CSV table of C-alpha atoms and ligand atoms in Angstrom, one decimal:
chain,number,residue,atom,x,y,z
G,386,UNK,CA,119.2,-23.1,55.2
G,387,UNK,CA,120.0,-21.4,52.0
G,388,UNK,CA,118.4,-22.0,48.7
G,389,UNK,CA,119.3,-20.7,45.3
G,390,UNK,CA,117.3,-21.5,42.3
G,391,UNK,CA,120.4,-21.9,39.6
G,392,UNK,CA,118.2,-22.5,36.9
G,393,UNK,CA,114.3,-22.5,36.7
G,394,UNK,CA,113.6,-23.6,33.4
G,395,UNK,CA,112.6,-27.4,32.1
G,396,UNK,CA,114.4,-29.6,29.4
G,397,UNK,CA,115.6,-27.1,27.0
G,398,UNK,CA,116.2,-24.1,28.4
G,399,UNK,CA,114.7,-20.5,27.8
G,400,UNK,CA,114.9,-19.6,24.8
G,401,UNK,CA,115.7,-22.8,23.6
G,402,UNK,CA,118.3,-23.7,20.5
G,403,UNK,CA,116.2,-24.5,17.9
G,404,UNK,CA,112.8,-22.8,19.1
G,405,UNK,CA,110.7,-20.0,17.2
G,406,UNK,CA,107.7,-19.8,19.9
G,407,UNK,CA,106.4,-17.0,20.6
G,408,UNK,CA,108.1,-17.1,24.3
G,409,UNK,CA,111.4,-18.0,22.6
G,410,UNK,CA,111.3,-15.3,20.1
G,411,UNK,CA,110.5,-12.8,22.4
G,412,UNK,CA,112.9,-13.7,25.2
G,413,UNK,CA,115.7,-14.0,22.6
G,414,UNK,CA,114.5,-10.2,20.9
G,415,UNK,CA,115.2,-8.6,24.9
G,416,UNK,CA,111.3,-7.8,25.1
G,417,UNK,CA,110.4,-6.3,28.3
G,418,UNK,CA,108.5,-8.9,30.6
G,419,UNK,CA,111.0,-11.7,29.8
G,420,UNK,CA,114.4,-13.1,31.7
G,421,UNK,CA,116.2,-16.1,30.3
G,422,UNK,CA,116.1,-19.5,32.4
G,423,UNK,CA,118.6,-22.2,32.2
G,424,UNK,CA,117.7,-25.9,32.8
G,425,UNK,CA,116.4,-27.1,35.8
G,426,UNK,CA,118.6,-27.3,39.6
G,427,UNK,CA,118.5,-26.2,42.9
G,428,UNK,CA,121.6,-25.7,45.1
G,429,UNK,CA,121.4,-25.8,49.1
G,430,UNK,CA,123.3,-25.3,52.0
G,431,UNK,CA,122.7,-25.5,55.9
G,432,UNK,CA,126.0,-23.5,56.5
G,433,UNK,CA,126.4,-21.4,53.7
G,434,UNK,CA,130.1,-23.4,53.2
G,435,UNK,CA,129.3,-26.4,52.0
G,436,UNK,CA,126.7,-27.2,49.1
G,437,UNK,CA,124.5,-29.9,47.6
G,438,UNK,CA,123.2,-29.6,44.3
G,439,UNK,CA,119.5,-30.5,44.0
G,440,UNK,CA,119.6,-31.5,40.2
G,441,UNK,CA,122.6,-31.4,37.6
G,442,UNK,CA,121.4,-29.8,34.3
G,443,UNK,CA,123.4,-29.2,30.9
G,444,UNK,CA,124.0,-25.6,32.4
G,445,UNK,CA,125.5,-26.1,35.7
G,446,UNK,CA,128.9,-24.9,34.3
G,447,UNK,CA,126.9,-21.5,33.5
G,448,UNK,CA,124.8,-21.8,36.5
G,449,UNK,CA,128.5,-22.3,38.5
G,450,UNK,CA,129.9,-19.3,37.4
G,451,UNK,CA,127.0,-16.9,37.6
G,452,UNK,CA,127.2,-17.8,41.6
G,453,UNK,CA,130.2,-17.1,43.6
G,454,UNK,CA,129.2,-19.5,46.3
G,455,UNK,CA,129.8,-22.7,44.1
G,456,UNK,CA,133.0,-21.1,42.7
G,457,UNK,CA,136.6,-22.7,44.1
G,458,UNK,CA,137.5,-20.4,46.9
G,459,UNK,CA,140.6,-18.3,46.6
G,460,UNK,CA,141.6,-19.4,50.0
G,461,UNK,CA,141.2,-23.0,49.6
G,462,UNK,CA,143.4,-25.5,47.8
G,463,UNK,CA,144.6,-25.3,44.6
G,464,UNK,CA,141.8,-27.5,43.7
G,465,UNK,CA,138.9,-27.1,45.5
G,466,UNK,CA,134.9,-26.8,45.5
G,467,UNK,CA,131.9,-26.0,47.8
G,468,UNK,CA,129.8,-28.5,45.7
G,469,UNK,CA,129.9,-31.6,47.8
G,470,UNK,CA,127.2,-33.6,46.7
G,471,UNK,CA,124.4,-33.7,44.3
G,472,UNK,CA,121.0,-35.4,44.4
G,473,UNK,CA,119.0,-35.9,41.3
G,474,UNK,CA,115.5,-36.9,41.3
G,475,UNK,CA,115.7,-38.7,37.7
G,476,UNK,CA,117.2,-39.7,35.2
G,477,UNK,CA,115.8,-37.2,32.5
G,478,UNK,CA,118.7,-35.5,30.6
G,479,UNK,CA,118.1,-31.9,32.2
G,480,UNK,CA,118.5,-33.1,35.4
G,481,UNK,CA,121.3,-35.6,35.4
G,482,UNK,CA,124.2,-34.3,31.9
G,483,UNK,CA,125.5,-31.6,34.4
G,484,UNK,CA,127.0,-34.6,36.5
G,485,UNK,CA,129.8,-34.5,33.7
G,486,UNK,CA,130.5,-31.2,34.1
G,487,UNK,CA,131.7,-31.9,37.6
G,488,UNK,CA,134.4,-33.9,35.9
G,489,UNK,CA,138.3,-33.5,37.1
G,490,UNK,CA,139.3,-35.4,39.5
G,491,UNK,CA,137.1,-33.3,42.1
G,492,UNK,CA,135.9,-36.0,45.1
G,493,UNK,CA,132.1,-35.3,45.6
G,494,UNK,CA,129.0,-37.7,46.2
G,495,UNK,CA,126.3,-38.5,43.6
G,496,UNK,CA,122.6,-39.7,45.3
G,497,UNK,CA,119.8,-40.8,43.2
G,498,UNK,CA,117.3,-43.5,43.6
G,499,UNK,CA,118.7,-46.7,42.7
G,500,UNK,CA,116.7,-46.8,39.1
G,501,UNK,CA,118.3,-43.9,38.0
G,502,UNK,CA,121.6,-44.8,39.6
G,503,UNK,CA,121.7,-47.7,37.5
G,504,UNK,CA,120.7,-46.0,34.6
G,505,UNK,CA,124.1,-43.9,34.9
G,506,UNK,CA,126.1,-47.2,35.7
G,507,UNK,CA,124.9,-48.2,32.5
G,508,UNK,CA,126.4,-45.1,30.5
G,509,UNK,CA,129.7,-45.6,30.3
G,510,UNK,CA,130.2,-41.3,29.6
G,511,UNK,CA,129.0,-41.3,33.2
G,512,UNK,CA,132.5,-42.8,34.2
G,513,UNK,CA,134.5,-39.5,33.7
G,514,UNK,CA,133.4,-39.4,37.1
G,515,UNK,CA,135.7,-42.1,38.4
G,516,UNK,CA,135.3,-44.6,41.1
G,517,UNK,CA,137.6,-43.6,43.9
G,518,UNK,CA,137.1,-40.0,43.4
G,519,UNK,CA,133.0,-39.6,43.2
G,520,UNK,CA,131.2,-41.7,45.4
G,521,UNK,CA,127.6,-42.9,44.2
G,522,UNK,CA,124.7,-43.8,46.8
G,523,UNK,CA,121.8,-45.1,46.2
G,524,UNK,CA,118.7,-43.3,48.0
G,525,UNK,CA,116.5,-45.3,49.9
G,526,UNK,CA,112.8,-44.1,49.6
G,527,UNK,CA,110.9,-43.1,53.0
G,528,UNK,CA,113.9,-42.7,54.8
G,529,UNK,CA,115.7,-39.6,55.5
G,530,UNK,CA,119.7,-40.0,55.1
G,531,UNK,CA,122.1,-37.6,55.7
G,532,UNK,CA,123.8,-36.2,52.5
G,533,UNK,CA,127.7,-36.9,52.9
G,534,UNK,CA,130.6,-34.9,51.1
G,535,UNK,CA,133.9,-36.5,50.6
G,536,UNK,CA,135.1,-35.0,53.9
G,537,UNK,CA,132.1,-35.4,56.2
G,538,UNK,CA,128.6,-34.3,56.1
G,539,UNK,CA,126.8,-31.8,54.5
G,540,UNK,CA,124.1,-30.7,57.5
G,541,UNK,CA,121.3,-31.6,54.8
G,542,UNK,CA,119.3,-34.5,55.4
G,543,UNK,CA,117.0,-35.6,52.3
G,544,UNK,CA,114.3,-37.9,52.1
G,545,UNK,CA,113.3,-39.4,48.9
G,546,UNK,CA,109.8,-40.1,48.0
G,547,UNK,CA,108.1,-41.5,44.8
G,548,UNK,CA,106.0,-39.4,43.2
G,549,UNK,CA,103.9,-40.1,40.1
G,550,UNK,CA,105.6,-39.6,36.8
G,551,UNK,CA,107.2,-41.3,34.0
G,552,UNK,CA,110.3,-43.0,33.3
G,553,UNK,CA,113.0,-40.6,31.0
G,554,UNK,CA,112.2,-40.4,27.8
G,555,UNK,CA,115.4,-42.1,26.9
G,556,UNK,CA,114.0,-45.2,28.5
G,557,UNK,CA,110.7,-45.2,27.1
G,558,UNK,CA,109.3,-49.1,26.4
G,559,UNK,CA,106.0,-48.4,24.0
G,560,UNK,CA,105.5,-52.0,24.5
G,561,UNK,CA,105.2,-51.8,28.1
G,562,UNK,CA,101.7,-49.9,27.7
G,563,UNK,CA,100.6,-46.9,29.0
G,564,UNK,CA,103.2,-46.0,31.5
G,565,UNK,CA,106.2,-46.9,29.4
G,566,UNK,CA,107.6,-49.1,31.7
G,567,UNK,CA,108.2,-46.7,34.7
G,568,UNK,CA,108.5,-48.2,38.2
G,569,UNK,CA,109.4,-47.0,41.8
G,570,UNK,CA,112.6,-44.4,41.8
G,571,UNK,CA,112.2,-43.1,38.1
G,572,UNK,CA,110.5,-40.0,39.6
G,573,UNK,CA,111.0,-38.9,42.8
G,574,UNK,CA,110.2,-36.0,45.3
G,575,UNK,CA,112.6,-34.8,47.6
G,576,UNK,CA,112.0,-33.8,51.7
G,577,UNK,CA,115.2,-31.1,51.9
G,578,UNK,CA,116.0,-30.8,55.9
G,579,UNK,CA,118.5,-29.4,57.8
G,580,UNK,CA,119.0,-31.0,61.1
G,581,UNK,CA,120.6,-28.3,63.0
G,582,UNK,CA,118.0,-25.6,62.6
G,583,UNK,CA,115.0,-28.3,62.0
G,584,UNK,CA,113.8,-26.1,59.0
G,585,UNK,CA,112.5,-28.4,55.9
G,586,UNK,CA,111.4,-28.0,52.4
G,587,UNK,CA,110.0,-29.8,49.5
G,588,UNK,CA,111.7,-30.5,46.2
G,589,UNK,CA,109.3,-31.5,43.1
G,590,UNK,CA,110.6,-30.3,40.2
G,591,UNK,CA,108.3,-33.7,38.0
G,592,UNK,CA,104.7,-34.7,38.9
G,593,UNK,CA,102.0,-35.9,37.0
G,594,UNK,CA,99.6,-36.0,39.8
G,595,UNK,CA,99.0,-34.8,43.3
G,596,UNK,CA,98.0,-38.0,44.3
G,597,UNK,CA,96.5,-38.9,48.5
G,598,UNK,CA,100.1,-39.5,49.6
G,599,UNK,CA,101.7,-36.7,48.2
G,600,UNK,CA,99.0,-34.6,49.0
G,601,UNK,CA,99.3,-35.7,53.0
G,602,UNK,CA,102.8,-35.4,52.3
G,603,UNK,CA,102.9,-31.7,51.6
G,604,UNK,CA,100.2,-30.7,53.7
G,605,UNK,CA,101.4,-27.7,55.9
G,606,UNK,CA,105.0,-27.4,54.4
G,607,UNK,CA,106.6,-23.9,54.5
G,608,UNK,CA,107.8,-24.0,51.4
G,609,UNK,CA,107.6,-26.3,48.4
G,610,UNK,CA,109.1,-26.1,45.2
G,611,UNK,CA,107.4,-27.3,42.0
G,612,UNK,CA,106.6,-29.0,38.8
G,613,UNK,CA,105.3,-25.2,36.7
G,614,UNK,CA,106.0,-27.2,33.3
G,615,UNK,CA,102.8,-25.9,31.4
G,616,UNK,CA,100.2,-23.8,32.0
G,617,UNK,CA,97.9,-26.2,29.9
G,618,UNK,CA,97.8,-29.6,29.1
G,619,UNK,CA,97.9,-29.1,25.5
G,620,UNK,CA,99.7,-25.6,25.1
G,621,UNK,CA,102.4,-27.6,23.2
G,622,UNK,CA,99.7,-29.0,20.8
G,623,UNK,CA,97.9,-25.2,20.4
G,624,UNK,CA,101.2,-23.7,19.7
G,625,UNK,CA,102.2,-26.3,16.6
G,626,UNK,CA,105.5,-27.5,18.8
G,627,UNK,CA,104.9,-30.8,19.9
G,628,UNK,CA,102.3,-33.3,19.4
G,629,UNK,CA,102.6,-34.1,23.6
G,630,UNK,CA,100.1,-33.5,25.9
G,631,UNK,CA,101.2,-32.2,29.8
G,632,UNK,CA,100.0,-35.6,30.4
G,633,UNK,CA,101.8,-37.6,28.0
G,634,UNK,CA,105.1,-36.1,29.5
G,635,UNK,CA,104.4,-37.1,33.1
G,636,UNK,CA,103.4,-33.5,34.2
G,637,UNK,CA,100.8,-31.6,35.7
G,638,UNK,CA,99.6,-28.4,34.6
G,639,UNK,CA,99.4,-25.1,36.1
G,640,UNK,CA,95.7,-24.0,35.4
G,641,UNK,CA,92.6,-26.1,35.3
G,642,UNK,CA,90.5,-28.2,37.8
G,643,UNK,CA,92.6,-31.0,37.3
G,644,UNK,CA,95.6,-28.4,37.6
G,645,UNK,CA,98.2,-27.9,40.4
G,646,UNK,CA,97.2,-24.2,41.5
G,647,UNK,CA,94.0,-26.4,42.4
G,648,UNK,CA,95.3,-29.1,43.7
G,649,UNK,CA,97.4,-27.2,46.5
G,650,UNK,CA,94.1,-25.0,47.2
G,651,UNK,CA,93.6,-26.8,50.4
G,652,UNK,CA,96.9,-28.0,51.4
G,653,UNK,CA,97.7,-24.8,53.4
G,654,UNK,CA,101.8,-24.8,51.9
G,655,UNK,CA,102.7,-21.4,53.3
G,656,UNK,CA,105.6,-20.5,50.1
G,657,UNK,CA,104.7,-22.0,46.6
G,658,UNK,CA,107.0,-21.7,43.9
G,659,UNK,CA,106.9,-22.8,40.1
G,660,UNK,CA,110.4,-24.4,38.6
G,661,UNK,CA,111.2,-26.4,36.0
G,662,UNK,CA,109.1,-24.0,33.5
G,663,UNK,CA,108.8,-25.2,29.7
G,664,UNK,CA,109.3,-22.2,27.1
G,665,UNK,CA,106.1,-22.8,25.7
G,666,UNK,CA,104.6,-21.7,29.4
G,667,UNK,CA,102.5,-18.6,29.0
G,668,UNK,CA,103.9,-17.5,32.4
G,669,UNK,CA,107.2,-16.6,31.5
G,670,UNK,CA,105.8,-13.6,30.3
G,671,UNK,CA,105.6,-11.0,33.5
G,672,UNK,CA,102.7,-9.1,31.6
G,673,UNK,CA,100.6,-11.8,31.0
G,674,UNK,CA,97.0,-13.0,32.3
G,675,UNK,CA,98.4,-16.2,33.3
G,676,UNK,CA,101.5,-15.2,35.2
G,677,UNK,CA,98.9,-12.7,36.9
G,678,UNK,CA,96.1,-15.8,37.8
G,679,UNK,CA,99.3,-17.5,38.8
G,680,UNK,CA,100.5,-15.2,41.3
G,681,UNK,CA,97.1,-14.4,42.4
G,682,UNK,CA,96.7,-17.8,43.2
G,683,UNK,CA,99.2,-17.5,45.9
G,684,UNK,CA,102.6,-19.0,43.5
G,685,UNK,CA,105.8,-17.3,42.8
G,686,UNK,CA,107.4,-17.8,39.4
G,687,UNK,CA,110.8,-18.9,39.9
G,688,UNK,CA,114.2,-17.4,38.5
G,689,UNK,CA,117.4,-18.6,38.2
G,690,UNK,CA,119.3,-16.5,41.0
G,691,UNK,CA,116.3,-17.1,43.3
G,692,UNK,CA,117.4,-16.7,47.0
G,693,UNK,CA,114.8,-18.4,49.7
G,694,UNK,CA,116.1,-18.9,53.4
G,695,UNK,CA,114.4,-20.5,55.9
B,1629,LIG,C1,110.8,-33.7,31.0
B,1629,LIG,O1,110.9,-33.1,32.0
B,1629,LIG,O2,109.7,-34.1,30.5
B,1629,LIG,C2,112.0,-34.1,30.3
B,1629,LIG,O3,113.1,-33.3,30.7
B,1629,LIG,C3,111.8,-34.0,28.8
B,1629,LIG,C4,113.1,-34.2,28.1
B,1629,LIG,O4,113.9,-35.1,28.4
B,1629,LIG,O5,113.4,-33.5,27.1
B,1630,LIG,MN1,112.7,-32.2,32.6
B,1631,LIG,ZN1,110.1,-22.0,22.6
């Protein structure tokens, strides 16, 4: 199975549009130490042919062009794609504006738990992507299913697990208390298999909390990707940019005892790897303390270009 991180960054981007952070500044000024990210997606592929997009962020026409394997092949149709499917794990607008991108008239299959898939039937811009052309599934949670193109299957086999988070922003109901409203499918974790080699992977990319399931879940994976948000809870609130806490957002932090580097202490996950990094995330920087606890700790930073087979 191949896996290429096509962007590695959370909502927003590295450097983002309108940010000054320090991170931002310094990204955008060429320092030494820093590499732009674009928004958050994986792409995979059991035979190196055909591909499923893990995530569809505001980028992916970027992230498309910076990787010949998603390009059209110039011995294939006059229309053509490798993309055949993309599975996003929630409706947050990093993760799911890319799908219009993939606009055109080009068949391909769109999975999704059924909360977010309804939350894209109920946006009519999400029609570009017309019936009869782009076929839309709903994912069943606990069950693996085997990710279908428009002419057959994809050799990847994905099961969809909830994990705890929040609803999208977008979607937020104050009046539904502390949890906004969220319910089963609005974040989800994703098992990434491919059948004919029986190699598997974890997908992650939102968490709040490594809670007993998850935690049995992921216990003795090769290789898991996730949620590397923020380094700290509150680094958003120290650094004058948002008055959101980690927690407020429905994700985890990096460092601290109630942090993810300590929460996958024991789990024994042989390859750990950070994506969907804020800007505000001291580990961006390669010379910092924190991207050197971080790696210490056993994690990889991701990239966008990031190559992992297994
Ligand atoms: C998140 O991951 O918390 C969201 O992408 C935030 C957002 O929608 O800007
Ligand atoms: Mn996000
Ligand atoms: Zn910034």
């Amino acid at each position: 199975m191949m896996i290429r991180v096509l962007g590695s960054a959370a909502g927003g981007g590295f450097p983002q549009w309108n940010c000054n952070c320090r991170n931002c500044a310094d990204v955008r000024a060429g320092k030494p130490g820093f590499k732009a990210r674009t928004q958050s997606s994986l792409a995979v592929s059991a035979d190196g042919t055909n591909w499923v997009l893990l995530n569809a962020s505001p980028d992916l026409r970027q992230q498309i062009n910076e990787t010949p394997q998603l390009g059209s092949a110039a011995s294939g149709a006059l229309r053509n794609s490798p993309i055949k499917a993309a599975v996003v794990t929630n409706g947050d607008v990093d993760h799911v504006t890319g799908l219009i991108n993939l606009r055109e008239a080009q068949p391909f299959s769109v999975y999704g738990s059924k909360r977010v898939m309804d939350t894209l039937a109920a946006n009519s811009i999400f029609n570009v992507l017309a019936g009869g052309v782009v076929a839309r599934h709903d994912l069943p949670m606990n069950q693996p299913i085997a990710i279908e193109g428009p002419d057959g299957p994809t050799g990847i086999t994905i099961e969809a697990f909830d994990v705890p988070g929040k609803v999208a922003l977008y979607l937020e109901d104050a009046s539904k208390g502390g949890n906004f409203g969220s319910k089963s499918g609005d974040t989800i974790g994703l098992k990434v298999s491919a059948p004919a080699t029986g190699k598997a992977f974890f997908y992650v990319p939102g968490c709040a909390e490594l809670d007993p399931p998850l935690r049995q879940r992921l216990q003795g994976a090769p290789l898991v990707f996730f949620d590397g948000t923020l380094y700290t809870d509150d680094e958003m609130l120290q650094q004058g940019l948002m008055p959101k806490t980690g927690a407020r957002m429905g994700h985890i932090s990096i460092s601290g005892p109630e942090g993810s580097i300590a929460a996958f202490k024991d789990l024994d996950v042989a390859k750990k790897i950070y994506v969907h990094i804020n800007n505000s995330n001291p580990v961006l920087n390669d010379n910092s303390p924190e991207r050197k606890a971080t790696e210490q700790a056993g994690w990889d930073v991701g990239y966008d270009g990031m190559e992992v087979r297994l």
